[in-house]
């Protein structure tokens, strides 16, 4: 197998910081798309690379050889090295799959507990009788806005409207799916973990902008965010029934969000700036190289499989 199989395993170390840099020059909505792509594609290609590394060593197993109709094992190097590499790659791949399965199961359990705590009453709004201020968008069918009585008391009526518009934007945009997808991708490669926080920030900023458009007052949304965050911080810990996938108005770097709202409204992605164009171009190159080398490695392995099956490739 060619050395191309190693490229998808190394690209995330360059793609992740490049994506964080590029996202700073984009509007929140475009930053979400860019960061999500920068997480999911390298996660897929790096996992595929591990699988490709495991196949040659697995071909020494009689069962695998029979399934692949192989006349002989794939000869891609010294057998001890090939088998050892396959064991290492297969072990890492199995470990990653286990982490993803545990995370999916945990998130589902969190959502079930949160839905039970919110009650089964009809309507978009679920009010919890808790003194601790908290509010978040609870995904589901249908999605609901969960808010505690403590948070309602902490905000003025117009600020509550801004809060509801913010959480409604999370539900309408299905932001929880993006957050979960990126967190699962981060379990597939250590370099991708640094994208979780920027994605969370971009999702909150996207909801901030949607709320500002809904209520028609950016300063009102900024004030509501600040008061909600201060109230929640004064009450210390977050609600135990709040699922990890739930996004709330008082989450993320609040000072940066407030400063962005008090600035001019965000328009088209500012990639006209040289640094922004360069960062986006570098990320596109990274992702293209990762995908192309993964495809090349697959084609190379396919050729070795055909030779191991005794097929004449010159026909």
XYZ file of C-alpha atoms in Angstrom:
315
model
C 0.000 0.000 0.000
C 1.275 3.485 -0.807
C 2.266 6.034 1.769
C -0.905 7.985 0.869
C -2.790 6.025 3.542
C -0.923 7.947 6.246
C -1.897 11.392 4.966
C -5.525 11.353 6.287
C -4.157 10.523 9.742
C -1.883 13.584 9.698
C -4.105 16.146 7.948
C -6.365 16.833 11.008
C -3.374 18.261 12.887
C -3.208 20.969 10.231
C -6.882 21.205 9.274
C -8.194 21.863 12.803
C -6.137 25.013 13.566
C -6.668 26.236 10.001
C -10.437 25.828 10.382
C -10.423 27.762 13.661
C -8.525 30.575 11.981
C -10.803 30.631 8.938
C -13.980 30.594 11.046
C -12.972 33.885 12.669
C -13.473 35.643 9.334
C -16.915 34.203 8.608
C -20.435 34.980 9.715
C -21.716 32.582 12.412
C -23.863 30.610 9.960
C -20.991 30.085 7.525
C -18.570 29.373 10.361
C -20.827 26.539 11.543
C -20.791 24.966 8.073
C -17.029 25.322 7.711
C -16.170 23.971 11.168
C -18.595 21.068 10.841
C -17.108 20.081 7.497
C -13.593 20.444 8.911
C -14.532 17.985 11.665
C -16.622 15.382 9.846
C -14.520 14.911 6.704
C -11.175 14.344 8.479
C -12.909 12.084 11.005
C -14.252 9.950 8.155
C -11.019 9.849 6.144
C -8.798 9.135 9.162
C -11.100 6.292 10.230
C -11.030 4.934 6.675
C -7.219 5.085 6.730
C -7.130 3.009 9.902
C -9.426 0.453 8.308
C -7.172 0.301 5.234
C -4.144 -0.284 7.451
C -5.939 -3.142 9.210
C -6.975 -5.003 6.044
C -3.546 -6.357 4.933
C -2.825 -7.922 8.308
C -6.366 -9.277 8.552
C -5.851 -11.054 5.218
C -3.653 -13.561 7.045
C -6.744 -14.828 8.866
C -8.348 -17.811 7.085
C -11.857 -16.406 7.515
C -10.941 -13.054 5.958
C -9.059 -14.770 3.143
C -12.078 -16.945 2.401
C -14.478 -13.995 2.411
C -12.206 -12.037 0.078
C -11.513 -15.071 -2.107
C -7.788 -14.461 -1.639
C -5.351 -17.022 -2.994
C -2.669 -15.600 -0.722
C -2.367 -12.845 1.913
C -1.832 -9.284 0.771
C 1.921 -8.850 0.458
C 2.423 -5.206 1.346
C 5.542 -5.659 3.437
C 7.198 -8.063 5.881
C 4.432 -10.216 7.430
C 5.379 -9.398 11.072
C 5.257 -5.657 10.355
C 2.026 -5.952 8.381
C 0.299 -7.960 11.109
C 1.568 -5.699 13.922
C 0.420 -2.592 12.037
C -2.982 -4.176 11.416
C -3.383 -5.039 15.097
C -2.494 -1.488 16.128
C -4.796 0.130 13.542
C -7.642 -2.270 14.306
C -7.263 -1.663 18.027
C -7.389 2.109 17.630
C -10.387 1.836 15.302
C -12.242 -0.422 17.746
C -11.409 1.934 20.625
C -12.776 4.900 18.669
C -15.951 3.003 17.790
C -16.420 2.142 21.453
C -16.034 5.787 22.494
C -18.591 6.873 19.888
C -21.062 4.167 20.985
C -20.714 5.167 24.651
C -21.177 8.856 23.810
C -24.298 8.177 21.723
C -25.792 6.078 24.502
C -24.976 8.719 27.119
C -26.506 11.528 25.068
C -29.710 9.555 24.512
C -29.980 8.857 28.236
C -29.419 12.555 28.997
C -32.185 13.551 26.595
C -34.606 11.026 28.086
C -33.953 12.357 31.596
C -34.347 15.950 30.436
C -37.636 15.220 28.667
C -38.935 13.453 31.763
C -37.960 16.441 33.915
C -39.659 18.850 31.495
C -42.937 16.969 31.833
C -45.396 15.866 29.212
C -47.497 19.008 28.968
C -48.266 20.318 25.512
C -46.767 23.519 24.177
C -43.408 24.891 23.155
C -42.485 26.204 26.612
C -41.720 24.005 29.615
C -41.280 25.858 32.932
C -39.381 24.072 35.701
C -40.018 25.187 39.275
C -36.376 25.653 40.223
C -34.739 28.606 41.924
C -31.532 28.157 39.918
C -31.661 30.302 36.734
C -31.355 28.176 33.610
C -32.805 27.968 30.105
C -32.022 25.764 27.130
C -33.391 24.327 23.904
C -34.439 20.713 24.438
C -34.348 18.779 21.144
C -37.047 16.264 20.366
C -40.301 15.841 18.489
C -41.366 18.470 19.057
C -38.468 20.485 20.449
C -39.184 22.541 23.555
C -37.794 25.583 25.314
C -37.044 24.707 28.926
C -36.729 27.559 31.402
C -36.658 27.637 35.184
C -38.684 29.998 37.331
C -35.361 31.369 38.596
C -34.419 32.488 35.091
C -37.845 34.012 34.455
C -37.498 36.077 37.641
C -33.982 37.190 36.645
C -35.096 38.711 33.324
C -37.397 41.528 32.333
C -40.377 40.717 30.032
C -38.638 42.009 26.879
C -35.476 40.097 27.822
C -37.547 36.917 28.172
C -38.782 37.450 24.616
C -35.160 37.666 23.462
C -34.313 34.506 25.377
C -37.198 32.589 23.800
C -36.179 33.821 20.328
C -32.619 32.616 20.958
C -33.680 29.135 22.068
C -36.231 28.939 19.261
C -33.410 29.580 16.785
C -31.489 26.624 18.235
C -34.506 24.367 17.773
C -35.339 25.631 14.299
C -31.745 25.222 13.119
C -31.386 21.786 14.775
C -28.138 23.027 16.268
C -27.955 20.099 18.678
C -27.306 17.770 15.740
C -24.331 19.831 14.644
C -22.915 19.924 18.160
C -23.310 16.170 18.657
C -21.847 15.390 15.223
C -18.727 17.450 15.894
C -18.284 15.974 19.369
C -18.518 12.464 17.920
C -16.044 13.409 15.184
C -13.666 14.646 17.883
C -13.670 11.149 19.367
C -12.325 9.834 16.057
C -9.143 11.923 16.070
C -7.487 13.827 18.944
C -6.701 16.883 16.805
C -10.402 17.458 16.126
C -11.204 18.023 19.798
C -10.115 21.648 19.433
C -13.068 22.269 17.093
C -15.762 21.558 19.698
C -15.492 24.916 21.472
C -15.420 27.024 18.254
C -18.455 25.150 16.915
C -20.342 25.754 20.160
C -19.479 29.450 20.005
C -20.528 29.711 16.345
C -23.867 28.036 17.124
C -24.534 30.465 19.972
C -23.602 33.407 17.781
C -25.922 32.161 15.034
C -28.770 31.967 17.554
C -27.853 35.441 18.873
C -28.144 36.924 15.394
C -31.445 35.125 14.775
C -32.806 36.432 18.084
C -31.678 39.973 17.246
C -33.476 39.760 13.910
C -36.605 38.377 15.590
C -36.904 41.045 18.308
C -35.412 43.845 16.219
C -33.030 45.056 18.930
C -29.415 43.874 19.152
C -28.823 45.706 22.440
C -31.801 43.978 24.009
C -30.426 40.547 23.079
C -26.978 41.519 24.369
C -28.500 42.675 27.669
C -30.558 39.508 27.997
C -27.487 37.321 27.411
C -25.461 39.218 29.975
C -28.173 39.130 32.646
C -28.900 35.452 32.051
C -25.199 34.587 32.337
C -24.736 36.653 35.497
C -27.796 35.106 37.111
C -26.658 31.579 36.253
C -23.124 32.243 37.458
C -24.372 33.619 40.755
C -26.266 30.354 41.274
C -23.088 28.343 40.448
C -23.710 24.875 38.988
C -25.855 24.207 35.931
C -29.034 22.196 36.093
C -28.439 18.442 36.547
C -31.271 17.618 34.110
C -29.744 19.685 31.323
C -28.458 17.352 28.571
C -25.034 17.846 27.032
C -26.563 18.380 23.587
C -28.841 21.186 24.814
C -27.768 24.711 23.890
C -28.595 27.642 26.146
C -28.488 31.404 25.978
C -25.981 31.725 28.838
C -23.445 29.317 27.293
C -20.069 29.950 25.705
C -17.839 33.035 25.962
C -20.538 35.549 26.917
C -18.334 38.696 26.780
C -17.371 37.946 23.159
C -20.989 37.316 22.213
C -22.160 40.541 23.837
C -19.369 42.523 22.167
C -20.324 41.071 18.764
C -23.969 42.068 19.248
C -23.066 45.603 20.254
C -20.957 45.953 17.110
C -22.354 46.359 13.599
C -24.614 43.578 12.288
C -22.779 40.727 10.635
C -23.175 40.571 6.879
C -21.613 38.430 4.172
C -18.549 36.364 5.208
C -15.564 38.704 5.263
C -13.296 36.486 3.167
C -12.322 39.563 1.158
C -9.666 40.127 3.793
C -6.392 38.510 2.662
C -5.936 36.533 5.881
C -9.472 35.193 5.647
C -9.092 34.150 2.025
C -5.778 32.485 2.785
C -7.149 30.539 5.759
C -10.207 29.313 3.840
C -8.058 28.331 0.845
C -5.617 26.462 3.087
C -8.458 24.544 4.703
C -9.947 23.606 1.327
C -6.541 22.303 0.254
C -6.192 20.267 3.461
C -9.607 18.660 3.082
C -9.091 18.011 -0.627
C -5.724 16.360 -0.018
C -7.177 14.236 2.769
C -10.063 13.025 0.633
C -7.942 12.478 -2.491
C -5.260 10.489 -0.682
C -7.898 8.337 1.006
C -9.399 7.521 -2.392
C -5.914 6.811 -3.769
C -5.194 4.452 -0.870
C -8.461 2.605 -1.498
C -7.644 2.179 -5.172
C -4.133 0.986 -4.311
C -5.454 -1.587 -1.861
C -8.029 -2.729 -4.394
C -5.219 -3.435 -6.848
C -3.367 -5.525 -4.246
C -6.560 -7.444 -3.469
C -7.038 -8.293 -7.145
C -3.467 -9.525 -7.365
C -3.948 -11.621 -4.215
C -7.040 -13.114 -5.852
C -4.875 -14.193 -8.770
C -6.445 -11.819 -11.291
C -4.450 -10.626 -14.261
C -4.437 -6.807 -14.118
C -2.986 -6.512 -17.611
C -6.218 -7.637 -19.263
